[in-house]
XYZ file of C-alpha atoms in Angstrom:
602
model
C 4.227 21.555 8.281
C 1.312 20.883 6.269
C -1.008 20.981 10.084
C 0.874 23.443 11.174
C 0.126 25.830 8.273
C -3.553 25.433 8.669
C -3.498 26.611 12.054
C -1.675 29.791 11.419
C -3.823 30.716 8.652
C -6.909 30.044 10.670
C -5.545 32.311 13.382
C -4.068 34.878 10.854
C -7.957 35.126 9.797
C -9.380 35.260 13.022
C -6.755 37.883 14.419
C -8.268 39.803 10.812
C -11.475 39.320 11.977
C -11.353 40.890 15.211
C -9.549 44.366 14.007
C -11.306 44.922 11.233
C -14.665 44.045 13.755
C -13.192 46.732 16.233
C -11.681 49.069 13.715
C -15.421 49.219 11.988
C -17.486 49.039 15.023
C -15.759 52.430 16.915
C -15.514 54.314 13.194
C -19.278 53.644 13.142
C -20.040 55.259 16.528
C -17.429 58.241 15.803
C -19.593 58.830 12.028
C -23.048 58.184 11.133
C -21.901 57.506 7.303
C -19.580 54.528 8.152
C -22.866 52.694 9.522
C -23.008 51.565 5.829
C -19.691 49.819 6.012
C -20.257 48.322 9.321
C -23.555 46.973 8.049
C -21.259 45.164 5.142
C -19.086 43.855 7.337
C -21.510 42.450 9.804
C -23.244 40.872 6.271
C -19.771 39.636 5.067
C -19.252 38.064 8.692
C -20.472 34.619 7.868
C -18.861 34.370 4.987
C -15.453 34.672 6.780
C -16.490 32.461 9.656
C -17.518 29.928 7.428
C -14.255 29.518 5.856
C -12.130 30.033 9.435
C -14.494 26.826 10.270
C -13.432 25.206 6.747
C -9.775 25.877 7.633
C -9.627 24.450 11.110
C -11.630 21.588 10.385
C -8.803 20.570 7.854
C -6.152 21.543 10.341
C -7.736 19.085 12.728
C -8.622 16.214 9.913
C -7.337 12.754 11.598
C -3.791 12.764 10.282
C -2.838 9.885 8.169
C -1.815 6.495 9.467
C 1.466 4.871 7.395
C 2.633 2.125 6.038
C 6.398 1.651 4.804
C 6.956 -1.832 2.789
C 9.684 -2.484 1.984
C 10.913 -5.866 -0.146
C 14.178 -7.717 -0.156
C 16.717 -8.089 -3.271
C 14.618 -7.288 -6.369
C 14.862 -5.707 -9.704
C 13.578 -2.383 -10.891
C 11.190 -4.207 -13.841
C 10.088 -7.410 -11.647
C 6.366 -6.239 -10.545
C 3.894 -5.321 -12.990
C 3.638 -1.977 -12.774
C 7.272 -1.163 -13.556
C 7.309 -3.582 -16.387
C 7.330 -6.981 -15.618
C 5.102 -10.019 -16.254
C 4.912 -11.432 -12.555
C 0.961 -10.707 -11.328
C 1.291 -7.944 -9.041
C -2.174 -7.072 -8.819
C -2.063 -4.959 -5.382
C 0.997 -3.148 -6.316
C -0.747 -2.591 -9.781
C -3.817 -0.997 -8.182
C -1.805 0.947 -5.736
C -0.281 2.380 -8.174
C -3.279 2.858 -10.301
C -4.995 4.920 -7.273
C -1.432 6.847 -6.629
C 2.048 7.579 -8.206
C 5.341 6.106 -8.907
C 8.360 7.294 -9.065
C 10.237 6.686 -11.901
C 13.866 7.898 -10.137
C 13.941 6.808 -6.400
C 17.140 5.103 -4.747
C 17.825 2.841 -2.434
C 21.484 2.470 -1.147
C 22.726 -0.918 -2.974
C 22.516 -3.476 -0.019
C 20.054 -4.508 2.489
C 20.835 -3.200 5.997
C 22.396 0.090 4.841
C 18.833 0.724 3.125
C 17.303 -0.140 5.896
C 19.572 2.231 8.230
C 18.701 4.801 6.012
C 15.226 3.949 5.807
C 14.921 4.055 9.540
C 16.423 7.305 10.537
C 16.526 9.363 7.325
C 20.652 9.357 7.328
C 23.310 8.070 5.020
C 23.660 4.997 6.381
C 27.313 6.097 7.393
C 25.922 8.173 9.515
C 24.311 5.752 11.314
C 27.069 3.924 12.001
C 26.010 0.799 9.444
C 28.031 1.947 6.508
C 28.778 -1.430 5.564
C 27.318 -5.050 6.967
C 26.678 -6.089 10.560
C 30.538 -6.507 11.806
C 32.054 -3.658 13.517
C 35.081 -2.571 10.841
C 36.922 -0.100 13.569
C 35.367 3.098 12.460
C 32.339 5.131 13.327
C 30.629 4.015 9.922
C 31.225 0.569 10.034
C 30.147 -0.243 13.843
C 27.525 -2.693 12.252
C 25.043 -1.471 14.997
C 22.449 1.846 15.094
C 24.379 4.380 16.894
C 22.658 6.871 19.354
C 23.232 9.766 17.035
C 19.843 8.589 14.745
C 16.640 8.962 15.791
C 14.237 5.886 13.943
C 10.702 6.910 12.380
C 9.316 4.841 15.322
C 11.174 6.912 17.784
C 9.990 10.486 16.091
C 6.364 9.091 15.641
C 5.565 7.594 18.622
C 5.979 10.974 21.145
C 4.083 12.447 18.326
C 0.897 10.439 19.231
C 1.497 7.088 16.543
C 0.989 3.457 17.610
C 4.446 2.046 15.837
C 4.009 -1.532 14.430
C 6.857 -3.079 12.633
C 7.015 -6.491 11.306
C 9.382 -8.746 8.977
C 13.414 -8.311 8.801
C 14.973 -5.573 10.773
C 18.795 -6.468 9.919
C 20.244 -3.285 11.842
C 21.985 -4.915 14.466
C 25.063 -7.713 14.987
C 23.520 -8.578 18.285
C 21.405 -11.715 16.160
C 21.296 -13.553 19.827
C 21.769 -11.787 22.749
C 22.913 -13.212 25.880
C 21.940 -10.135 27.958
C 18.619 -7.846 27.491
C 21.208 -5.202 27.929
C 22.295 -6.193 23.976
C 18.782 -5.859 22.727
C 19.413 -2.000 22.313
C 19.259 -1.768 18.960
C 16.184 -4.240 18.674
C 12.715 -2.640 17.713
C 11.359 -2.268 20.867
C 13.968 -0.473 22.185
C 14.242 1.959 18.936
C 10.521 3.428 19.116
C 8.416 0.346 18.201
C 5.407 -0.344 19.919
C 5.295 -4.036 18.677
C 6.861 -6.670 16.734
C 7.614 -9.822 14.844
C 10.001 -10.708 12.529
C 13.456 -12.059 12.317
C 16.926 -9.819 13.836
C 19.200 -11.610 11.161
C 19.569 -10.855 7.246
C 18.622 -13.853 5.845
C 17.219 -17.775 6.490
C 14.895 -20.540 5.647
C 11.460 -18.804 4.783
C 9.652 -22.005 5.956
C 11.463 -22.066 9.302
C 13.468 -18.906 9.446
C 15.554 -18.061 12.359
C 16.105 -15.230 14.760
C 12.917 -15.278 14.695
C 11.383 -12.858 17.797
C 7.937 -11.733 18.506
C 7.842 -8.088 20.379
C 11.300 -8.686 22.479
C 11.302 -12.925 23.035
C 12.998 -15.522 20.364
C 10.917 -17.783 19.606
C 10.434 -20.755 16.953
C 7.346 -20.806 14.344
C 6.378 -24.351 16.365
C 6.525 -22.494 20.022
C 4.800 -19.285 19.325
C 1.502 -19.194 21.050
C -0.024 -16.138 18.823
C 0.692 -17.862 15.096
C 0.167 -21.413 14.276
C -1.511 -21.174 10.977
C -3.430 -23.423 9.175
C -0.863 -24.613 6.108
C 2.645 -24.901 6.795
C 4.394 -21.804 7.684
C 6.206 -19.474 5.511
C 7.842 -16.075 6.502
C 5.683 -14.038 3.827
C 2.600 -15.039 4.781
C 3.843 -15.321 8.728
C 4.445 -11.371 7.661
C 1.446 -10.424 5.884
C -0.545 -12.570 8.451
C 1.390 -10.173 11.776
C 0.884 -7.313 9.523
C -2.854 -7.831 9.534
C -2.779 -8.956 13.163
C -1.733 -5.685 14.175
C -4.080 -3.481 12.529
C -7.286 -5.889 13.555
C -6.060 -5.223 17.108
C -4.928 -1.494 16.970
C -8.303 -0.734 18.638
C -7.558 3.172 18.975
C -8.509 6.093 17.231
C -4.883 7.063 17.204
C -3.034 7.036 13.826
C -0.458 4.452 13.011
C 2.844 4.100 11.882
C 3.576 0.293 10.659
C 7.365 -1.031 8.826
C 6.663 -3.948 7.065
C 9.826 -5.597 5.818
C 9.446 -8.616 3.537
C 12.234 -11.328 2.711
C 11.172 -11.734 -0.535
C 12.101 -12.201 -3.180
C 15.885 -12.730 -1.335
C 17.607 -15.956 -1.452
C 17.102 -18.952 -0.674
C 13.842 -19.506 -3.136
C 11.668 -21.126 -1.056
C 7.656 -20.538 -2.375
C 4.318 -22.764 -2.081
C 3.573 -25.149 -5.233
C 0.587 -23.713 -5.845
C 2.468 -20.075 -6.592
C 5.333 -21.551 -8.443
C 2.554 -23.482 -10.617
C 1.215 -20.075 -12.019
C 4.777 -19.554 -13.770
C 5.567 -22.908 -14.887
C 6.825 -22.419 -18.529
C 7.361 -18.979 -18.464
C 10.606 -18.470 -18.501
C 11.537 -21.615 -20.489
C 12.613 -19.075 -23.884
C 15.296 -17.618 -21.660
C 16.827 -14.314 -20.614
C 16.086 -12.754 -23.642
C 12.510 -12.906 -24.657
C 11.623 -11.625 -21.059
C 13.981 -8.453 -20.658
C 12.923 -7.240 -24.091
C 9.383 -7.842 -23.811
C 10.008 -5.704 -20.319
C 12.107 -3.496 -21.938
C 9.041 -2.462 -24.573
C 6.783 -2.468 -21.940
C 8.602 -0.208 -19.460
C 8.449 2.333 -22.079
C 4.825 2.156 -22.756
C 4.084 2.622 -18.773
C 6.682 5.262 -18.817
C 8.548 4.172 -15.903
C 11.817 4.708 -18.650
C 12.144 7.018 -21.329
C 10.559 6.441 -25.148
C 14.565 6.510 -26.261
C 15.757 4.528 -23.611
C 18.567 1.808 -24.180
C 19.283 -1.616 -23.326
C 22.310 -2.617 -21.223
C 23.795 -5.630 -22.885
C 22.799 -9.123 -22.146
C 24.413 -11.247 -19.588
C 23.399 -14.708 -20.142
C 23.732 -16.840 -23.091
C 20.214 -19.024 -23.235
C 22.075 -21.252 -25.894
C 25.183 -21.936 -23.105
C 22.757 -23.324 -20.190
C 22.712 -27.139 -19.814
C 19.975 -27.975 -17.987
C 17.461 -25.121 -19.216
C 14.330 -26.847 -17.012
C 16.352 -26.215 -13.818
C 17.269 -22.649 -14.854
C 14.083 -21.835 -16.020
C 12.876 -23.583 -12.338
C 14.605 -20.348 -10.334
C 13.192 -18.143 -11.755
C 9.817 -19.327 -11.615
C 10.365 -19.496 -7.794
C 11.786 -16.366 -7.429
C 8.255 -15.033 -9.752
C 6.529 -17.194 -6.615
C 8.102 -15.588 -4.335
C 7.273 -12.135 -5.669
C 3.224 -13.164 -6.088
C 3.130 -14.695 -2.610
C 4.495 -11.153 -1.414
C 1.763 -9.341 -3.460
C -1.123 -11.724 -1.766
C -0.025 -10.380 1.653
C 0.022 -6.656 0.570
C -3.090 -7.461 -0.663
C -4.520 -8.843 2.710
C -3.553 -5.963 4.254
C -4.896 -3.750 2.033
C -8.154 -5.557 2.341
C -8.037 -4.822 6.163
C -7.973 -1.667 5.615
C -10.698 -0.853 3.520
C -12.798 -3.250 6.052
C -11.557 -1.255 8.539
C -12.275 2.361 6.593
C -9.386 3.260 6.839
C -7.716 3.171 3.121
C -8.823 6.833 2.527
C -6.205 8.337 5.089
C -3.439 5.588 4.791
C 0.166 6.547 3.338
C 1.137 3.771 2.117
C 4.562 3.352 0.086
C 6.507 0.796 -0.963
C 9.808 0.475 -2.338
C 12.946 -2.068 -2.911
C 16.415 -2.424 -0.477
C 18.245 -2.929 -3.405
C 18.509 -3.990 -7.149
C 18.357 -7.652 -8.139
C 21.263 -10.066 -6.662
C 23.650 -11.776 -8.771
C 24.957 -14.002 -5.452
C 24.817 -17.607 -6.105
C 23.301 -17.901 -2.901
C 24.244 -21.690 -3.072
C 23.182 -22.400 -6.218
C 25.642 -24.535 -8.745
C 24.708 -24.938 -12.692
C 26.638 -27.849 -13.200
C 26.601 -31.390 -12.323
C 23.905 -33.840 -11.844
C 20.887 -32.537 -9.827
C 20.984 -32.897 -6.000
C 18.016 -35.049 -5.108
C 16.120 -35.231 -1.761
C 16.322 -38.231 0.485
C 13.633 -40.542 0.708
C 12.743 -40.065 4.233
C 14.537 -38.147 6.978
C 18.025 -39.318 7.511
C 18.765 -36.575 10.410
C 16.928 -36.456 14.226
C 13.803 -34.085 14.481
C 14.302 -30.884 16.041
C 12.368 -29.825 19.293
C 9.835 -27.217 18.763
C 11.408 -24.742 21.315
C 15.610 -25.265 19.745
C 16.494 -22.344 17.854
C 18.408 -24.959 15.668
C 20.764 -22.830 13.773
C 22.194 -19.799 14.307
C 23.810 -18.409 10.526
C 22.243 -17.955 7.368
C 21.801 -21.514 6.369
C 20.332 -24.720 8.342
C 21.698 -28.071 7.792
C 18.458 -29.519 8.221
C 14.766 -29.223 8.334
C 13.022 -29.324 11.518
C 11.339 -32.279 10.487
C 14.993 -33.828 9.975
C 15.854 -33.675 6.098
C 19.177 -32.417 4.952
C 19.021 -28.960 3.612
C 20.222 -29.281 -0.186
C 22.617 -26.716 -2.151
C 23.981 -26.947 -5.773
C 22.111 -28.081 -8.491
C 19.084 -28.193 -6.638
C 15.479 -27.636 -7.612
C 14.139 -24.604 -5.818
C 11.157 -24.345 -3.790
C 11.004 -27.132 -1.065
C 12.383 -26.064 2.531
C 15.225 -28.627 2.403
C 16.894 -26.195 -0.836
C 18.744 -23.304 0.013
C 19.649 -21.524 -3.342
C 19.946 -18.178 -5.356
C 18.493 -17.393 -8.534
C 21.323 -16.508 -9.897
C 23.329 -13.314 -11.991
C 21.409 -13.957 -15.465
C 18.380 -13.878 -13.929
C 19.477 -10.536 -11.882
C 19.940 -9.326 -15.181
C 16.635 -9.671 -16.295
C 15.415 -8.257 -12.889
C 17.173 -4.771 -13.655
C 15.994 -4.310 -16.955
C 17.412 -1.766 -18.578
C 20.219 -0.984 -16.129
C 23.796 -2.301 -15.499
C 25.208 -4.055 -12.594
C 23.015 -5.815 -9.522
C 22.933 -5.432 -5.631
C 25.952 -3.980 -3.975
C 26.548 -1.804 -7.021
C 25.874 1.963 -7.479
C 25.341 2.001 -11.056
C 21.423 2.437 -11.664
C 20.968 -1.835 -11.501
C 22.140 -1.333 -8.102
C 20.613 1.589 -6.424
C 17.317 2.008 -8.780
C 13.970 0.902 -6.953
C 10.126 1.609 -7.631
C 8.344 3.743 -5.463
C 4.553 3.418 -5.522
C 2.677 5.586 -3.397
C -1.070 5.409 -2.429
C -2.827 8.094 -0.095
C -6.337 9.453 -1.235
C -6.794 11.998 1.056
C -3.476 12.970 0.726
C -3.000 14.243 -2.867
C -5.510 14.405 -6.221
C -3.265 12.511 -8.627
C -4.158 9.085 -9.922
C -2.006 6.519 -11.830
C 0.747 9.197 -12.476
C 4.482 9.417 -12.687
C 7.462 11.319 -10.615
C 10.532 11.868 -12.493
C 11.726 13.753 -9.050
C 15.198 12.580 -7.960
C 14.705 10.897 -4.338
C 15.943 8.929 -1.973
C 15.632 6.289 0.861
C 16.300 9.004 3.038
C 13.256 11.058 2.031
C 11.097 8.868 3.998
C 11.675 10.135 7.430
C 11.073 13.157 5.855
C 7.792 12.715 4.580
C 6.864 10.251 7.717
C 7.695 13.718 9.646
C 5.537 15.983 7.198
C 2.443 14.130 7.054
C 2.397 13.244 11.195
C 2.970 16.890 12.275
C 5.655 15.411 13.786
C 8.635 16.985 15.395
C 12.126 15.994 14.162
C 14.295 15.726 17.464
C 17.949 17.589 17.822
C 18.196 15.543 21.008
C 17.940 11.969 21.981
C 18.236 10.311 25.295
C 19.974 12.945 26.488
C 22.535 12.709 23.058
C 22.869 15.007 20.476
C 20.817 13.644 16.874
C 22.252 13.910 13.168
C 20.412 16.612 11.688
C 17.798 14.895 8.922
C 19.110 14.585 5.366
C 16.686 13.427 3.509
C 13.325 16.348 1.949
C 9.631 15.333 2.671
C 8.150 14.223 -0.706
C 4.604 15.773 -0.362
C 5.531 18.384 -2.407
C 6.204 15.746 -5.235
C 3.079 14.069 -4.661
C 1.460 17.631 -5.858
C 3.608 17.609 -8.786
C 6.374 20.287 -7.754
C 9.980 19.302 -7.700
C 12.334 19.390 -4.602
C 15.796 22.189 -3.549
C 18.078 19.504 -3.636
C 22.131 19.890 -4.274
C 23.503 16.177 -3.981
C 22.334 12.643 -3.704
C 25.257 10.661 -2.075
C 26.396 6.820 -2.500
C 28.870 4.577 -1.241
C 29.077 0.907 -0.508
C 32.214 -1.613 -0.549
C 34.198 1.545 -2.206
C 31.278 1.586 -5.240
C 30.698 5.295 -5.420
C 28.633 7.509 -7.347
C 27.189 11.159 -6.303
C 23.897 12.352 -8.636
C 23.519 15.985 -9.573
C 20.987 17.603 -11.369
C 20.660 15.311 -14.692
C 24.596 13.919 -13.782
C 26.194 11.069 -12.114
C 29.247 10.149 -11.571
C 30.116 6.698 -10.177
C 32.757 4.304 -10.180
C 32.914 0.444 -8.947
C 36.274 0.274 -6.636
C 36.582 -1.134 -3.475
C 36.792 0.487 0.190
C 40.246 1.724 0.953
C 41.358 1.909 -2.916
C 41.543 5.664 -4.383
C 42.350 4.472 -7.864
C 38.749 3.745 -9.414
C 38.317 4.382 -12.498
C 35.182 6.594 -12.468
C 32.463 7.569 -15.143
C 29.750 10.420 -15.628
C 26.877 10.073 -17.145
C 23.883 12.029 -18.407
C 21.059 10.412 -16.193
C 18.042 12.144 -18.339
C 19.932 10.876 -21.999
C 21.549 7.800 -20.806
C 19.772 6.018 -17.652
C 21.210 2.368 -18.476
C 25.074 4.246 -18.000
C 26.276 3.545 -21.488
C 28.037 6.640 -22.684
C 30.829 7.889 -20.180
C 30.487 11.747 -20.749
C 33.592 12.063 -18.535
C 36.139 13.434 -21.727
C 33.792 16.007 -22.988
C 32.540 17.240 -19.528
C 35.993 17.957 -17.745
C 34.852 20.666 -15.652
C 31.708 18.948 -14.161
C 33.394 15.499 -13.826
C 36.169 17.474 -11.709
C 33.919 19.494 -9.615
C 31.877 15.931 -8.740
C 34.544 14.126 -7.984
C 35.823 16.579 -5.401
C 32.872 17.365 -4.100
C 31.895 13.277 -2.929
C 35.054 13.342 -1.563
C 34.253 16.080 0.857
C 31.060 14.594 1.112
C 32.839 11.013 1.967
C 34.184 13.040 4.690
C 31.373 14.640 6.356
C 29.121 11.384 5.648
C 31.586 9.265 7.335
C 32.740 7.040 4.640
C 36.285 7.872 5.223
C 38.349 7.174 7.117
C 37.750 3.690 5.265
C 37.489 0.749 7.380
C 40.574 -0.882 8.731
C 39.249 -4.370 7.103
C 38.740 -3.154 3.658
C 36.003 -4.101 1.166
């Protein structure tokens, strides 16, 4: 690829170099009058060895280490740079130094994005089509097959350390009995090292499934992290994140996935972040989605004639406004706290001197959530206990094995409903009004594949790697564009074999010839997820909400370039496109996988 190119060109001119050399040289013995052109050449010589030098010095620059980030259930307009009023100073500056993309996708929920993120496949294809249950078809096994080849597994036989840390979420085997049921954990799909948690979602101040490299361990019994406040899984991330690259002592390049939690459910953030918010959101829904809405335009990252989806929540129908306004300060928290570890890790790497030559992009799994995630708006408000009421829990007990503990470690309930958010013994959502907000302008949330679903920010840093500063991509792209570009940039080799098994060829197109402004051959981008379904073409989507199994949806097209927030169905007056798109996901269902649906539904 880009390596690759150099190379030839510097041996194209050298092979030039030596024919014209002997071509001149023996016509200059055979003719006394040719001396006059040898004598030229012999002059000109320099010149062209100079730039054969220039041209295999930049074939053999260091290639570029990476760094994938990649945050958990949040909106297209949350951090500052796409719109929104949470301080997001990193990610501002990132994109200040680099681009953003103003039409990337992500696949609607959190382990298919991260399937696809992975390998570079529809997440069908990878056999997690769905959640982490096998549904009795090849793209619903809930598990990585061995048809997909991981970034970490193409980089590493390429020469890359591979570092991953945070939520992998790829596999249903949370807690093995056997080492033989590790198979789809990171260190046995092409990571050199690791810490983070297996499952989807848990406490952030004592989350489960927590492992470091291949070993579960607790945050009390791990001998490499005890920090100085109380733990909490963002930091614990950042801090690994920053671990890792102080230790990579080799001048090898480096691949590193770094998979925050935030800003996913429960909201759990320290009282000195949630303090920076407090009365923020206390005028409601509206006052922030239209300020966003204005602002978005002015940064570009939507059009000048853009419109806004309609309004969810109804301020003037909340009851207790202070505990409403409460989650979403929290979930704000959550999103700074995030931005302080980027930044950490950032800072490493300019100690380090390393900035220059790092890819660094980051991106969303999905839109904002409307879940409840626990949370309930009514009744009175859910106080803590005075003092433990519940034994302690032994720092080496992995003490609960789901989503949600029914106690702290430190032996205090764990608290749903009408809670206030923050504390480790709550375990709530922020709620579908809020979610609203988060996906200013769009329509619909997570597990959608309208754009409030699937839409995510892509901000992309790399100095070295293209001229542009603090500029926009309008590019259609994709999740699956990632193994793409991971592939471009490393001179890597994309495998057709695996273990001795055959490999899905790559779907996704390496993005470096966005970064330089040109635009990308692409057909089809493909959705599907609990029978949601939309397919983008050109400047058209069509999409539908259903559910798996059910043929019936009702489904719309849109003009993406006149109508991103989905608000005119074009569907009457563009027969002959909506026909030919509807046909053509379903053959793509087919070859993707989707169908057969699974035998358990939606």
């Amino acid at each position: 690829m880009w390596q690759s190119g150099h190379i030839l060109l510097t041996r194209a001119v050298e092979s030039l170099l030596v024919m014209l050399m002997n071509r001149f040289a023996f016509a200059a013995r055979a003719a006394a009058f040719r001396w006059s052109l040898c004598a030229a050449l012999i002059f000109a010589l320099p010149a062209f060895l100079l730039f054969s030098q220039s041209v295999q010095a930049q074939a053999q620059a260091p290639r570029p280490n990476i760094i994938v980030i990649l945050s958990d259930d949040m909106g297209y307009s949350d951090i500052g740079c796409y719109g929104g009023e949470i301080q997001t100073p990193t990610l501002d500056r990132l994109a200040e130094g680099g681009l953003r993309f103003t039409q990337f996708y992500n696949t609607g929920r959190c382990c298919p994005t991260r399937a696809s993120l992975l390998t570079g496949l529809y997440p069908h294809q990878t056999g997690v089509g769905h959640m982490m249950q096998d549904r009795g078809q090849d793209g619903y096994r809930g598990d990585l097959n061995t048809s997909c080849a991981t970034i970490g597994e193409v980089l590493r036989p390429a020469g890359y350390a591979t570092y991953a840390v945070g939520k992998w979420h790829v596999t249903k085997h949370t807690f093995p009995d056997s080492d033989e049921k590790k198979f789809n954990w990171p260190l046995q799909r092409g990571f050199d090292r690791y810490y983070g948690i297996i499952n989807g979602a848990s406490s952030l101040w004592d989350p489960n499934s927590l492992v470091r490299d291949n070993q579960l361990i607790t945050i009390k019994n791990d001998p490499q992290y005890q920090p100085d406040e109380a733990y909490h899984f963002t930091d614990a991330i950042s801090d690994n994140a920053v671990k890792f690259l102080r230790e990579h002592d080799s001048p090898q390049p480096f691949f590193m996935y770094v998979a925050y939690t935030s800003a996913h459910w429960p909201m759990h953030a320290r009282p000195r972040d949630i303090a920076k918010y407090e009365g923020m959101y206390d005028g409601g829904y509206e006052p922030i989605r239209q300020t966003r809405f204005e602002r978005m335009k002015q940064l570009g990252v939507i059009s000048p004639d853009a419109e806004l989806s309609p309004l969810v929540g109804k301020w003037e129908a909340v009851t207790d406004k202070e505990w409403e306004s409460a989650c979403m300060e929290v979930y704000a928290a959550m999103i700074d706290q995030m931005d302080q570890g980027i930044g950490r890790i950032v800072q490493t790497l300019e100690e380090q001197g390393a900035l220059e030559n790092t890819l660094i992009v980051f991106m969303q799994d999905n839109g904002g959530c409307a879940e409840a995630g626990g949370r309930n708006p009514n009744g009175e408000r859910v106080a803590r206990a005075d003092a433990p009421t519940l034994p302690p829990i032994d720092d080496d007990v992995l003490h609960y094995k789901g989503s949600v503990p029914k106690q702290t470690r430190d032996g205090y309930p764990v608290r749903r409903g009408h809670v206030m958010p923050g504390p480790a013994d709550t375990y709530i959502g922020y709620g579908r009004n809020w979610a609203n907000v988060s996906n200013t302008p769009f329509r619909e949330y997570k597990h959608f594949v309208h754009e409030g679903g699937i839409s995510t920010p892509l901000v992309v840093h790399w100095p070295r790697g293209f001229a542009d500063k603090n500029a926009l991509r309008a590019e259609p792209s994709h999740l699956i564009d990632i193994m793409a570009t991971c592939v471009d940039v490393a001179g890597a080799e994309y495998p057709q074999e695996l273990n001795g098994g055959e490999v899905t060829p790559l779907q996704g197109k390496s993005l470096v010839p966005v970064f330089r402004g040109e635009s990308l051959d692409r057909e089809f981008l493909f959705f599907e997820h609990e029978g949601n379904r939309a397919l983008r073409h050109g400047d058209w989507k069509l999409v539908a909400k259903g559910r798996a199994g059910r043929d019936d949806v009702k489904w719309e097209l849109y003009n993406i370039r006149t109508d991103r927030s989905e608000l005119h169905d074009q569907s009457a007056e563009n027969p002959d496109i909506f026909n030919m798109l509807k046909l053509k996901w379903q053959e793509l269902a087919v070859e993707y996988q989707v169908i057969p649906w699974p035998n358990t539904g939606g």
